[in-house]
Amino acid sequence: MREIYLDYSATTPVKQEVLTEMLPYFTGKFGNPSSLYQKGYEAKEALSLARARVAELIGALEKEIYFTSGGTEADNWAVVGTAKSRKSKGNHIITTKIEHHALLHTCKQLEKEGFDVTYLDVDKSGLISLKQLKDSITDKTILISIMYANNEVGSIQPVREIASIAKEKGILFHSDAVQALGNVPINVKDLGIDLLSVSAHKIYGPKGVGALYVRKGLTITNLLQGGGQEYKRRAGTENLPGIVGFGKAAQLAGENLDNHITTITELRNYFLAEIQKRIPDVDVNGGMVHRLPGNLNLVFNYVEGEAMILYMDMKGIYASTGSACSSASFSASHVLAAMGLPVEKAYSSVRFTLGDFTTKDDIDFAVNEITMIVEKLRSISPFDKEHDMETAQNCNCPA
Ligand SMILES: *Cc1c(COP(=O)(O)O)cnc(C)c1O
């Protein structure tokens, strides 16, 4: 059966060029970068090249890139490492209500350990207010952690302005750029970012590898104890094949960035236009201006998003409700809730994310199928314009 993958924000396939560079590091070039003989040097050189490539993609120095097991570890490390190392200066952290769970759950844990966390609101476009950010800062604030771009609705935050507010107050600024990487030009020096999380498997690299950028001169407490790898900051024998793959993926992402942005944006806009032409009562979650190129988050009113996913799956079309991580749980998206979306619209939402292997033909096929699925589901739905889900929920009828 034809497969149409429209969930690039959940993960991406490894590109052939990336796999080709990785393979020798599983077999012939299996050396440990810490070993003091040829096989070790060979591995060490590959490690250094990968580091330089990731550094270049975000405008950092090679020495500022610390490889981790993924975006989750980078987020955990940035927040916990800052909290521990700056505890004597204060116990207040500012973040947002729409962060990835890697960040939110870490903050919740720190709250149990005596830290105060402010979770900033977002507007209906999924953007924070700089005024609320400024008003939230106290003399105890040690960290501002605000994601570069959101994984569910693709909103891109005013990172430059946030960085300058943080700098003015002498507060560290961390940004989760896992979704932004490869989709937005990023330059940490130019933007004034202190800590930045990235991950390989969202940019056509392998799963299980990521990095934390830590600005030169800045030290935060280590998360792992052990050997002296990663300039003594992240213990554990390096995932060399993964790191090599990340490096290659970063190089390709840099080379393709402009073309990627133009192509994917056009395709996404075409997708939206076709859906709106064919299906009535569809809303877009979030604004279209400060948005990731491939992201489209839609409300198919009067239809359950979960049902849409199942029916699309039967046609080989892959998309998700909310984020990949929350799709197995029954609670509605915390991101859509923070944007003020009523619960019934959140339950009717589906996220499509396009990527480098998406074609116009895929979109045409998907739009056709989606149109039929929505028609079918609406024909059996007890809800419509006159009887919406909200009214139903207010009347105690059995759910
Ligand atoms: C995927 C993702 C993460 C987690 O990265 P992993 O490498 O899967 O651990 C963190 N933040 C955002 C915004 C993500 O999309």
CSV table of N, CA, C and O in Angstrom, one decimal, residues 85-185:
chain,number,residue,atom,x,y,z
A,85,SER,N,23.8,24.6,39.4
A,85,SER,CA,25.0,25.5,39.5
A,85,SER,C,24.6,26.9,39.9
A,85,SER,O,25.5,27.6,40.4
A,86,ARG,N,23.4,27.3,39.8
A,86,ARG,CA,23.0,28.7,40.1
A,86,ARG,C,22.1,28.8,41.4
A,86,ARG,O,21.6,29.9,41.6
A,87,LYS,N,22.0,27.7,42.1
A,87,LYS,CA,21.1,27.7,43.2
A,87,LYS,C,21.4,28.8,44.2
A,87,LYS,O,20.4,29.4,44.8
A,88,SER,N,22.6,29.1,44.4
A,88,SER,CA,22.9,30.2,45.4
A,88,SER,C,22.5,31.5,45.0
A,88,SER,O,22.3,32.5,45.8
A,89,LYS,N,22.3,31.7,43.6
A,89,LYS,CA,21.9,33.0,43.1
A,89,LYS,C,20.4,33.2,43.1
A,89,LYS,O,19.8,34.3,43.1
A,90,GLY,N,19.6,32.0,43.1
A,90,GLY,CA,18.2,32.2,43.1
A,90,GLY,C,17.6,30.8,42.7
A,90,GLY,O,18.2,29.9,42.4
A,91,ASN,N,16.2,30.8,42.9
A,91,ASN,CA,15.5,29.5,42.7
A,91,ASN,C,14.4,29.7,41.7
A,91,ASN,O,13.4,28.9,41.7
A,92,HIS,N,14.4,30.7,40.9
A,92,HIS,CA,13.3,31.0,40.0
A,92,HIS,C,13.6,30.7,38.5
A,92,HIS,O,14.6,31.2,38.1
A,93,ILE,N,12.7,30.0,37.9
A,93,ILE,CA,12.9,29.7,36.5
A,93,ILE,C,11.6,30.1,35.7
A,93,ILE,O,10.5,30.0,36.2
A,94,ILE,N,11.9,30.7,34.5
A,94,ILE,CA,10.7,31.1,33.7
A,94,ILE,C,10.7,30.2,32.4
A,94,ILE,O,11.8,30.1,31.8
A,95,THR,N,9.6,29.6,32.2
A,95,THR,CA,9.4,28.9,30.9
A,95,THR,C,8.0,29.1,30.4
A,95,THR,O,7.4,30.2,30.7
A,96,THR,N,7.5,28.3,29.5
A,96,THR,CA,6.2,28.5,28.9
A,96,THR,C,5.3,27.3,29.1
A,96,THR,O,5.8,26.2,29.5
A,97,LYS,N,4.0,27.5,28.9
A,97,LYS,CA,3.1,26.4,29.0
A,97,LYS,C,3.1,25.5,27.9
A,97,LYS,O,2.5,24.4,27.9
A,98,ILE,N,3.8,25.8,26.8
A,98,ILE,CA,3.8,25.0,25.6
A,98,ILE,C,5.1,24.2,25.3
A,98,ILE,O,5.2,23.7,24.2
A,99,GLU,N,6.0,24.2,26.3
A,99,GLU,CA,7.2,23.4,26.1
A,99,GLU,C,6.9,21.9,25.8
A,99,GLU,O,5.9,21.4,26.2
A,100,HIS,N,7.9,21.3,25.3
A,100,HIS,CA,7.9,19.8,25.1
A,100,HIS,C,8.0,19.2,26.6
A,100,HIS,O,8.5,19.9,27.5
A,101,HIS,N,7.5,18.0,26.7
A,101,HIS,CA,7.5,17.4,28.1
A,101,HIS,C,8.9,17.2,28.6
A,101,HIS,O,9.0,17.2,29.8
A,102,ALA,N,9.9,17.1,27.8
A,102,ALA,CA,11.2,17.0,28.2
A,102,ALA,C,11.6,18.2,29.1
A,102,ALA,O,12.4,18.1,30.1
A,103,LEU,N,11.0,19.3,28.8
A,103,LEU,CA,11.3,20.5,29.6
A,103,LEU,C,10.3,20.7,30.7
A,103,LEU,O,10.7,20.9,31.9
A,104,LEU,N,9.0,20.5,30.4
A,104,LEU,CA,7.9,20.7,31.4
A,104,LEU,C,8.1,19.7,32.6
A,104,LEU,O,8.0,20.1,33.7
A,105,HIS,N,8.3,18.5,32.3
A,105,HIS,CA,8.4,17.5,33.4
A,105,HIS,C,9.7,17.7,34.2
A,105,HIS,O,9.7,17.4,35.4
A,106,THR,N,10.7,18.2,33.6
A,106,THR,CA,11.9,18.6,34.3
A,106,THR,C,11.6,19.7,35.3
A,106,THR,O,12.1,19.7,36.4
A,107,CYS,N,10.9,20.7,34.8
A,107,CYS,CA,10.5,21.8,35.7
A,107,CYS,C,9.6,21.4,36.8
A,107,CYS,O,9.8,21.8,37.9
A,108,LYS,N,8.7,20.5,36.5
A,108,LYS,CA,7.8,20.0,37.6
A,108,LYS,C,8.6,19.3,38.7
A,108,LYS,O,8.4,19.5,39.9
A,109,GLN,N,9.6,18.5,38.2
A,109,GLN,CA,10.5,17.9,39.2
A,109,GLN,C,11.3,18.9,40.1
A,109,GLN,O,11.3,18.8,41.3
A,110,LEU,N,11.8,19.9,39.4
A,110,LEU,CA,12.5,21.0,40.2
A,110,LEU,C,11.6,21.7,41.1
A,110,LEU,O,12.0,22.1,42.2
A,111,GLU,N,10.3,21.8,40.8
A,111,GLU,CA,9.4,22.5,41.7
A,111,GLU,C,9.3,21.7,43.0
A,111,GLU,O,9.2,22.2,44.1
A,112,LYS,N,9.3,20.3,42.9
A,112,LYS,CA,9.2,19.5,44.1
A,112,LYS,C,10.5,19.6,44.9
A,112,LYS,O,10.5,19.3,46.1
A,113,GLU,N,11.6,20.1,44.2
A,113,GLU,CA,12.9,20.2,45.0
A,113,GLU,C,13.1,21.6,45.4
A,113,GLU,O,14.2,22.0,45.8
A,114,GLY,N,12.0,22.5,45.4
A,114,GLY,CA,12.1,23.8,46.0
A,114,GLY,C,12.3,24.9,45.0
A,114,GLY,O,12.5,26.1,45.4
A,115,PHE,N,12.3,24.7,43.7
A,115,PHE,CA,12.4,25.8,42.8
A,115,PHE,C,11.0,26.3,42.5
A,115,PHE,O,10.0,25.6,42.5
A,116,ASP,N,11.0,27.6,42.1
A,116,ASP,CA,9.7,28.2,41.7
A,116,ASP,C,9.8,28.4,40.2
A,116,ASP,O,10.8,28.8,39.6
A,117,VAL,N,8.7,27.9,39.5
A,117,VAL,CA,8.7,28.0,38.0
A,117,VAL,C,7.5,28.8,37.6
A,117,VAL,O,6.4,28.6,38.0
A,118,THR,N,7.7,29.8,36.7
A,118,THR,CA,6.6,30.5,36.1
A,118,THR,C,6.5,30.0,34.7
A,118,THR,O,7.4,29.9,33.9
A,119,TYR,N,5.2,29.6,34.4
A,119,TYR,CA,4.9,29.1,33.1
A,119,TYR,C,4.2,30.2,32.3
A,119,TYR,O,3.0,30.5,32.6
A,120,LEU,N,4.8,30.8,31.3
A,120,LEU,CA,4.2,31.9,30.6
A,120,LEU,C,3.1,31.4,29.7
A,120,LEU,O,3.1,30.3,29.2
A,121,ASP,N,2.1,32.3,29.6
A,121,ASP,CA,1.0,32.0,28.7
A,121,ASP,C,1.4,32.2,27.2
A,121,ASP,O,2.4,32.8,26.9
A,122,VAL,N,0.6,31.7,26.3
A,122,VAL,CA,0.8,32.1,24.9
A,122,VAL,C,-0.6,32.6,24.3
A,122,VAL,O,-1.6,32.3,24.9
A,123,ASP,N,-0.5,33.3,23.3
A,123,ASP,CA,-1.7,33.8,22.6
A,123,ASP,C,-2.3,32.8,21.7
A,123,ASP,O,-1.7,31.7,21.6
A,124,LYS,N,-3.3,33.1,20.9
A,124,LYS,CA,-3.9,32.1,20.0
A,124,LYS,C,-3.0,31.7,18.8
A,124,LYS,O,-3.3,30.7,18.2
A,125,SER,N,-1.9,32.5,18.6
A,125,SER,CA,-0.9,32.1,17.6
A,125,SER,C,0.1,31.2,18.2
A,125,SER,O,1.1,30.8,17.5
A,126,GLY,N,0.1,31.0,19.5
A,126,GLY,CA,1.1,30.2,20.2
A,126,GLY,C,2.4,30.9,20.5
A,126,GLY,O,3.4,30.3,20.6
A,127,LEU,N,2.2,32.3,20.6
A,127,LEU,CA,3.4,33.1,20.9
A,127,LEU,C,3.3,33.7,22.3
A,127,LEU,O,2.2,34.1,22.8
A,128,ILE,N,4.5,33.8,23.0
A,128,ILE,CA,4.5,34.4,24.3
A,128,ILE,C,4.4,35.9,24.2
A,128,ILE,O,4.6,36.5,23.1
A,129,SER,N,4.2,36.6,25.4
A,129,SER,CA,4.2,38.0,25.4
A,129,SER,C,5.5,38.4,26.1
A,129,SER,O,5.8,38.0,27.2
A,130,LEU,N,6.2,39.3,25.4
A,130,LEU,CA,7.5,39.8,25.9
A,130,LEU,C,7.3,40.6,27.2
A,130,LEU,O,8.1,40.6,28.1
A,131,LYS,N,6.1,41.3,27.2
A,131,LYS,CA,5.8,42.0,28.4
A,131,LYS,C,5.6,41.1,29.6
A,131,LYS,O,6.1,41.4,30.7
A,132,GLN,N,4.8,40.0,29.4
A,132,GLN,CA,4.6,39.1,30.5
A,132,GLN,C,6.0,38.5,31.0
A,132,GLN,O,6.2,38.3,32.1
A,133,LEU,N,6.8,38.2,30.0
A,133,LEU,CA,8.2,37.7,30.3
A,133,LEU,C,8.9,38.7,31.2
A,133,LEU,O,9.4,38.3,32.3
A,134,LYS,N,9.0,40.0,30.8
A,134,LYS,CA,9.7,41.0,31.6
A,134,LYS,C,9.1,41.1,33.0
A,134,LYS,O,9.8,41.2,34.0
A,135,ASP,N,7.7,41.1,33.0
A,135,ASP,CA,7.0,41.3,34.3
A,135,ASP,C,7.3,40.1,35.3
A,135,ASP,O,7.1,40.2,36.5
A,136,SER,N,7.6,38.9,34.7
A,136,SER,CA,7.8,37.7,35.5
A,136,SER,C,9.2,37.6,36.1
A,136,SER,O,9.4,36.8,37.1
A,137,ILE,N,10.1,38.4,35.6
A,137,ILE,CA,11.5,38.3,36.1
A,137,ILE,C,11.6,38.9,37.6
A,137,ILE,O,11.0,40.0,37.8
A,138,THR,N,12.2,38.2,38.4
A,138,THR,CA,12.5,38.7,39.8
A,138,THR,C,14.0,38.6,40.1
A,138,THR,O,14.7,38.2,39.2
A,139,ASP,N,14.4,39.1,41.2
A,139,ASP,CA,15.8,39.1,41.5
A,139,ASP,C,16.3,37.6,41.8
A,139,ASP,O,17.5,37.4,42.0
A,140,LYS,N,15.4,36.7,41.8
A,140,LYS,CA,15.7,35.3,42.1
A,140,LYS,C,15.8,34.5,40.8
A,140,LYS,O,16.1,33.3,40.8
A,141,THR,N,15.4,35.1,39.6
A,141,THR,CA,15.4,34.4,38.4
A,141,THR,C,16.8,34.0,37.9
A,141,THR,O,17.6,34.9,37.7
A,142,ILE,N,17.0,32.7,37.6
A,142,ILE,CA,18.3,32.3,37.2
A,142,ILE,C,18.3,31.8,35.7
A,142,ILE,O,19.3,31.7,35.1
A,143,LEU,N,17.1,31.4,35.3
A,143,LEU,CA,17.0,30.8,33.9
A,143,LEU,C,15.7,31.2,33.2
A,143,LEU,O,14.6,31.1,33.9
A,144,ILE,N,15.8,31.5,32.0
A,144,ILE,CA,14.6,31.6,31.1
A,144,ILE,C,14.8,30.5,30.1
A,144,ILE,O,15.8,30.4,29.4
A,145,SER,N,13.8,29.6,30.0
A,145,SER,CA,13.9,28.5,29.0
A,145,SER,C,12.7,28.6,28.1
A,145,SER,O,11.6,28.3,28.6
A,146,ILE,N,12.8,29.0,26.9
A,146,ILE,CA,11.7,29.1,26.0
A,146,ILE,C,12.1,28.5,24.7
A,146,ILE,O,13.1,28.8,24.1
A,147,MET,N,11.2,27.6,24.2
A,147,MET,CA,11.5,26.8,23.0
A,147,MET,C,11.6,27.8,21.8
A,147,MET,O,10.8,28.8,21.7
A,148,TYR,N,12.4,27.4,20.8
A,148,TYR,CA,12.6,28.2,19.6
A,148,TYR,C,11.3,28.1,18.8
A,148,TYR,O,10.8,29.1,18.3
A,149,ALA,N,10.9,26.8,18.5
A,149,ALA,CA,9.7,26.6,17.7
A,149,ALA,C,8.9,25.4,18.3
A,149,ALA,O,9.6,24.5,18.8
A,150,ASN,N,7.6,25.5,18.3
A,150,ASN,CA,6.8,24.5,18.9
A,150,ASN,C,6.6,23.3,18.0
A,150,ASN,O,6.3,23.4,16.8
A,151,ASN,N,6.5,22.1,18.7
A,151,ASN,CA,6.4,20.9,17.9
A,151,ASN,C,4.9,20.6,17.5
A,151,ASN,O,4.7,19.9,16.5
A,152,GLU,N,4.0,21.2,18.1
A,152,GLU,CA,2.6,20.9,17.7
A,152,GLU,C,2.0,21.9,16.7
A,152,GLU,O,1.4,21.5,15.8
A,153,VAL,N,2.2,23.2,17.0
A,153,VAL,CA,1.6,24.2,16.1
A,153,VAL,C,2.7,25.0,15.3
A,153,VAL,O,2.3,25.8,14.5
A,154,GLY,N,3.9,24.7,15.6
A,154,GLY,CA,5.0,25.3,14.8
A,154,GLY,C,5.3,26.8,15.1
A,154,GLY,O,6.0,27.4,14.3
A,155,SER,N,4.7,27.3,16.1
A,155,SER,CA,5.0,28.7,16.4
A,155,SER,C,6.4,29.0,16.7
A,155,SER,O,7.1,28.3,17.5
A,156,ILE,N,7.0,30.1,16.1
A,156,ILE,CA,8.4,30.4,16.3
A,156,ILE,C,8.4,31.7,17.2
A,156,ILE,O,7.9,32.7,16.9
A,157,GLN,N,9.1,31.5,18.3
A,157,GLN,CA,9.1,32.6,19.4
A,157,GLN,C,10.1,33.7,19.0
A,157,GLN,O,11.1,33.5,18.2
A,158,PRO,N,9.9,34.9,19.5
A,158,PRO,CA,10.8,36.0,19.3
A,158,PRO,C,12.1,35.8,20.1
A,158,PRO,O,12.4,36.5,21.1
A,159,VAL,N,12.9,34.9,19.6
A,159,VAL,CA,14.1,34.4,20.4
A,159,VAL,C,15.1,35.5,20.6
A,159,VAL,O,15.7,35.7,21.7
A,160,ARG,N,15.3,36.3,19.6
A,160,ARG,CA,16.3,37.4,19.7
A,160,ARG,C,15.9,38.4,20.8
A,160,ARG,O,16.7,38.8,21.6
A,161,GLU,N,14.6,38.8,20.8
A,161,GLU,CA,14.2,39.7,21.9
A,161,GLU,C,14.2,39.1,23.3
A,161,GLU,O,14.6,39.7,24.2
A,162,ILE,N,13.9,37.8,23.3
A,162,ILE,CA,14.0,37.1,24.6
A,162,ILE,C,15.4,37.1,25.1
A,162,ILE,O,15.7,37.4,26.3
A,163,ALA,N,16.4,36.8,24.2
A,163,ALA,CA,17.8,36.7,24.6
A,163,ALA,C,18.3,38.1,25.1
A,163,ALA,O,19.0,38.1,26.0
A,164,SER,N,17.8,39.1,24.4
A,164,SER,CA,18.3,40.4,24.9
A,164,SER,C,17.7,40.8,26.2
A,164,SER,O,18.4,41.5,27.0
A,165,ILE,N,16.5,40.4,26.5
A,165,ILE,CA,15.9,40.7,27.8
A,165,ILE,C,16.7,39.9,28.9
A,165,ILE,O,17.0,40.5,29.9
A,166,ALA,N,17.0,38.7,28.6
A,166,ALA,CA,17.7,37.8,29.5
A,166,ALA,C,19.1,38.4,29.8
A,166,ALA,O,19.5,38.5,31.0
A,167,LYS,N,19.8,38.8,28.8
A,167,LYS,CA,21.1,39.3,28.9
A,167,LYS,C,21.1,40.6,29.7
A,167,LYS,O,22.0,40.8,30.6
A,168,GLU,N,20.2,41.5,29.5
A,168,GLU,CA,20.1,42.7,30.2
A,168,GLU,C,20.0,42.5,31.7
A,168,GLU,O,20.5,43.3,32.5
A,169,LYS,N,19.3,41.4,32.1
A,169,LYS,CA,19.1,41.1,33.5
A,169,LYS,C,20.1,40.1,34.0
A,169,LYS,O,20.0,39.7,35.2
A,170,GLY,N,21.0,39.7,33.2
A,170,GLY,CA,22.0,38.8,33.7
A,170,GLY,C,21.5,37.4,34.0
A,170,GLY,O,22.0,36.7,34.8
A,171,ILE,N,20.4,37.0,33.2
A,171,ILE,CA,19.8,35.7,33.4
A,171,ILE,C,20.2,34.8,32.2
A,171,ILE,O,20.3,35.3,31.1
A,172,LEU,N,20.4,33.5,32.5
A,172,LEU,CA,20.8,32.6,31.4
A,172,LEU,C,19.5,32.3,30.6
A,172,LEU,O,18.4,32.2,31.1
A,173,PHE,N,19.8,32.2,29.3
A,173,PHE,CA,18.7,31.8,28.3
A,173,PHE,C,18.9,30.5,27.6
A,173,PHE,O,19.9,30.4,26.9
A,174,HIS,N,18.0,29.6,27.8
A,174,HIS,CA,18.1,28.3,27.1
A,174,HIS,C,16.9,28.2,26.2
A,174,HIS,O,15.8,28.6,26.5
A,175,SER,N,17.2,27.6,25.0
A,175,SER,CA,16.1,27.4,24.0
A,175,SER,C,16.2,26.0,23.5
A,175,SER,O,17.2,25.5,23.1
A,176,ASP,N,15.0,25.3,23.5
A,176,ASP,CA,14.8,24.0,22.9
A,176,ASP,C,14.6,24.3,21.4
A,176,ASP,O,13.5,24.7,21.0
A,177,ALA,N,15.7,24.0,20.6
A,177,ALA,CA,15.6,24.3,19.2
A,177,ALA,C,15.4,23.0,18.4
A,177,ALA,O,15.8,22.9,17.2
A,178,VAL,N,14.9,21.9,19.0
A,178,VAL,CA,14.8,20.6,18.3
A,178,VAL,C,14.0,20.7,17.0
A,178,VAL,O,14.4,20.2,16.0
A,179,GLN,N,12.9,21.5,17.1
A,179,GLN,CA,12.0,21.6,15.9
A,179,GLN,C,12.5,22.7,15.0
A,179,GLN,O,12.2,22.6,13.8
A,180,ALA,N,13.2,23.7,15.5
A,180,ALA,CA,13.7,24.8,14.7
A,180,ALA,C,14.8,24.4,13.8
A,180,ALA,O,15.0,24.8,12.6
A,181,LEU,N,15.7,23.5,14.3
A,181,LEU,CA,16.9,23.1,13.6
A,181,LEU,C,16.6,22.6,12.2
A,181,LEU,O,15.7,21.7,12.0
A,182,GLY,N,17.3,23.1,11.2
A,182,GLY,CA,17.1,22.6,9.8
A,182,GLY,C,15.8,23.2,9.2
A,182,GLY,O,15.6,23.0,8.0
A,183,ASN,N,15.1,24.0,10.0
A,183,ASN,CA,13.8,24.6,9.4
A,183,ASN,C,13.9,26.1,9.5
A,183,ASN,O,13.0,26.8,8.9
A,184,VAL,N,14.8,26.6,10.2
A,184,VAL,CA,14.9,28.1,10.4
A,184,VAL,C,16.4,28.4,10.5
A,184,VAL,O,17.2,27.5,11.1
A,185,PRO,N,16.9,29.5,9.9
A,185,PRO,CA,18.3,29.8,10.1
A,185,PRO,C,18.6,30.1,11.6
A,185,PRO,O,17.8,30.9,12.2
